[in-house]
Tab-separated table of C-alpha atoms in Angstrom:
chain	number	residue	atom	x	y	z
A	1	UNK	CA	-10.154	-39.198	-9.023
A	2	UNK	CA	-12.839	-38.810	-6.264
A	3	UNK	CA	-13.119	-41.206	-4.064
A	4	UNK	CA	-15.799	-42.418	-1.951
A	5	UNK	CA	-16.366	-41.175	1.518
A	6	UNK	CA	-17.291	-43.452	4.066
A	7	UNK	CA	-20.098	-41.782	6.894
A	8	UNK	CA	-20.896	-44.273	8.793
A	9	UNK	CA	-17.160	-43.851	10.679
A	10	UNK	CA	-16.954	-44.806	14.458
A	11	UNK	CA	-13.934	-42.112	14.793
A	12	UNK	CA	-14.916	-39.240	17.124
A	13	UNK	CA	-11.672	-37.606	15.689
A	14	UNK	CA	-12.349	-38.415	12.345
A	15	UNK	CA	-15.754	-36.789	12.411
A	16	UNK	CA	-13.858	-33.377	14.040
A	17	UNK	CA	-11.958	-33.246	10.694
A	18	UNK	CA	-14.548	-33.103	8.485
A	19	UNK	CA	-16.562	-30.577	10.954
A	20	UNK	CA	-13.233	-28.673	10.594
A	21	UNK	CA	-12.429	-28.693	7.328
A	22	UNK	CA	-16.054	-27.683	6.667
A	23	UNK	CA	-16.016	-24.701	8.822
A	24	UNK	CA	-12.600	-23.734	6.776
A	25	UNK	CA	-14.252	-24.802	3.263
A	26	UNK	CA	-17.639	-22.468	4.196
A	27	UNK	CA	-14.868	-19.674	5.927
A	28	UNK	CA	-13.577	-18.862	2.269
A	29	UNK	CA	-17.336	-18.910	0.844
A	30	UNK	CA	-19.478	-16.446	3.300
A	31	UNK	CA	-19.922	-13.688	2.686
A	32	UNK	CA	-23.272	-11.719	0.987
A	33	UNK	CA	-21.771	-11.971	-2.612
A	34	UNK	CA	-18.821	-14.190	-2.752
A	35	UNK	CA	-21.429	-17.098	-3.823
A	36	UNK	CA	-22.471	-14.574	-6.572
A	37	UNK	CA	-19.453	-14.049	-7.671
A	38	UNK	CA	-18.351	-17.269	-7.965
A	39	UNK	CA	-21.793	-18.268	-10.135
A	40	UNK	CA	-21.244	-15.428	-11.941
A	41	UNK	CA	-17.668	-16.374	-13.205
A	42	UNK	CA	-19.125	-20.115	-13.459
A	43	UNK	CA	-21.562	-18.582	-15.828
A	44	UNK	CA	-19.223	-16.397	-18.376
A	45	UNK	CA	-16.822	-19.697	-18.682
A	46	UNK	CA	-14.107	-16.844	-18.972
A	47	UNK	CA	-12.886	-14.074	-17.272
A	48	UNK	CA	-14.552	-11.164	-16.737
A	49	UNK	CA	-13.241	-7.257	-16.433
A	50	UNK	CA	-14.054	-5.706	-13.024
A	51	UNK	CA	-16.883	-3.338	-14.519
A	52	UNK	CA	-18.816	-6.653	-16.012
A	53	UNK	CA	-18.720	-8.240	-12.549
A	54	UNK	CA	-19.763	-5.232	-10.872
A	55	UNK	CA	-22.994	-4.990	-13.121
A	56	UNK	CA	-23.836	-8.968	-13.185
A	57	UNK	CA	-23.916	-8.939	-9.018
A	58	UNK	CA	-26.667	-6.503	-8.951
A	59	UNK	CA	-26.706	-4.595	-5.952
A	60	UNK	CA	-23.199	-4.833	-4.643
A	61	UNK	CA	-21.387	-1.867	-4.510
A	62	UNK	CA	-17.945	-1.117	-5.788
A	63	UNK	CA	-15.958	-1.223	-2.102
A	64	UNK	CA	-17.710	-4.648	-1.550
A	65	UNK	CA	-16.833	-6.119	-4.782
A	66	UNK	CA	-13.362	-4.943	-4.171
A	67	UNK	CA	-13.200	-6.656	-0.657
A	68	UNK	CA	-15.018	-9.562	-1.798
A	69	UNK	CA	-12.794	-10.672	-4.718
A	70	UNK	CA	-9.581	-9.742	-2.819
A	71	UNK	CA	-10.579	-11.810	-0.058
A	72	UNK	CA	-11.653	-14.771	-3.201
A	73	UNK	CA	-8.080	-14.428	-4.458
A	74	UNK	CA	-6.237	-14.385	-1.589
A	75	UNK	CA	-8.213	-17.645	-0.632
A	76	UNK	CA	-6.622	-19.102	-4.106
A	77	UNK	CA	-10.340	-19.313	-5.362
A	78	UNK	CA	-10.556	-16.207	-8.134
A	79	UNK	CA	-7.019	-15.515	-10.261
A	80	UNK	CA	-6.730	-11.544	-10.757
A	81	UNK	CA	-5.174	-10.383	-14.082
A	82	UNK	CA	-3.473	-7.116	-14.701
A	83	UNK	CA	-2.774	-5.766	-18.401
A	84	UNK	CA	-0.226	-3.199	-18.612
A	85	UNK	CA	-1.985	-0.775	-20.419
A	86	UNK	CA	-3.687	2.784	-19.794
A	87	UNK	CA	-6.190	2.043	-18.671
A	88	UNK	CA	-5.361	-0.941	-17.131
A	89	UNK	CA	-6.953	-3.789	-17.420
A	90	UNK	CA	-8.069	-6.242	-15.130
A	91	UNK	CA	-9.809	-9.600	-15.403
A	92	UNK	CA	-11.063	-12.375	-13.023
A	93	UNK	CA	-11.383	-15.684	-13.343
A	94	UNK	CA	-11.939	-18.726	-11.690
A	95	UNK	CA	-8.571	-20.735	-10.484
A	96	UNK	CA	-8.503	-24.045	-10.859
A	97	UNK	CA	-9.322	-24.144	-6.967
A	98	UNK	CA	-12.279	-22.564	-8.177
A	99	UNK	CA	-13.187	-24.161	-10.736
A	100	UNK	CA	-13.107	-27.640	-8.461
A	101	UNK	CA	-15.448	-25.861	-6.679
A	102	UNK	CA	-18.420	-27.074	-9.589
A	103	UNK	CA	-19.301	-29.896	-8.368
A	104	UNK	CA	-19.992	-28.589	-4.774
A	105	UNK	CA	-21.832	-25.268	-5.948
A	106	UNK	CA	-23.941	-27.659	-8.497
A	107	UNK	CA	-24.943	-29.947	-5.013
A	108	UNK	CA	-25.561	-27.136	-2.997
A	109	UNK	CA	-28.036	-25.639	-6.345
A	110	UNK	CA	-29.331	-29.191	-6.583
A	111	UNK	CA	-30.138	-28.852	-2.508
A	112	UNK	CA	-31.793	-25.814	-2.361
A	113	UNK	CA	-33.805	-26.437	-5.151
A	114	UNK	CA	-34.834	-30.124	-3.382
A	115	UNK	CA	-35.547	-27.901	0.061
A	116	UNK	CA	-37.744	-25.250	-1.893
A	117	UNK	CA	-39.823	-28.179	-3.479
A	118	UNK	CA	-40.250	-29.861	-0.377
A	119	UNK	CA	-40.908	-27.033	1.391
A	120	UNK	CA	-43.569	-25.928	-1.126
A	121	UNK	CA	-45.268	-29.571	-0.934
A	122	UNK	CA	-45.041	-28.968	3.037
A	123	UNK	CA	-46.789	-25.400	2.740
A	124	UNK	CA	-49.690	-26.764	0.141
A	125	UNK	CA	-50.108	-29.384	2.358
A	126	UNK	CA	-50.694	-27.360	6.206
């Protein structure tokens, strides 16, 4: 259950937490195309073989994708699935680290969408 966060706190301390466990939280996120990824996998609701994910994140190339959902796994965030078989088979998915990651990425969608309407308004405006 989520519970409600209190900002109005007096706590100097307090407030170097959450700037600290921010900094970790957007750490594990940066990156060119781990956002993409992550929407991407959001978006199949399943997992996807390597060769889908390489041609839904348009542009990336196959040494970044590699880096960039090693790093996502080893950051507990994408689960990597072998299949014994020739050829193998690998999938990715979201964990369920990753998957608690929905309401965040649907805030941060619902923010930049806000921020390119205001800033629209702003520009029509000048």
């Amino acid at each position: 259950m989520k519970r409600e966060r209190i900002w109005n706190c007096e706590d100097p301390g307090q407030r170097m937490i959450w700037a600290a466990t921010t900094t970790e939280a957007l750490r594990v996120l940066e990156g060119k195309w781990k956002i993409i990824i992550i929407c991407q996998l959001f978006a199949a609701k399943g997992p996807l073989r390597f060769s889908e994910l390489e041609r839904l994140v348009t542009g990336v190339n196959q040494k970044m994708l590699i880096q960039q959902l090693r790093q996502l796994e080893s950051d507990g965030i994408v689960a990597r699935t072998v299949y014994p078989q020739v050829p193998p088979r690998v999938e990715y998915s979201l964990s369920d680290i990753g998957i608690a990651l929905g309401p965040a990425m649907e805030a941060l969608i619902d923010w930049a969408e806000e921020k390119r309407r205001i800033m629209a308004t702003k520009s029509e405006a000048e």
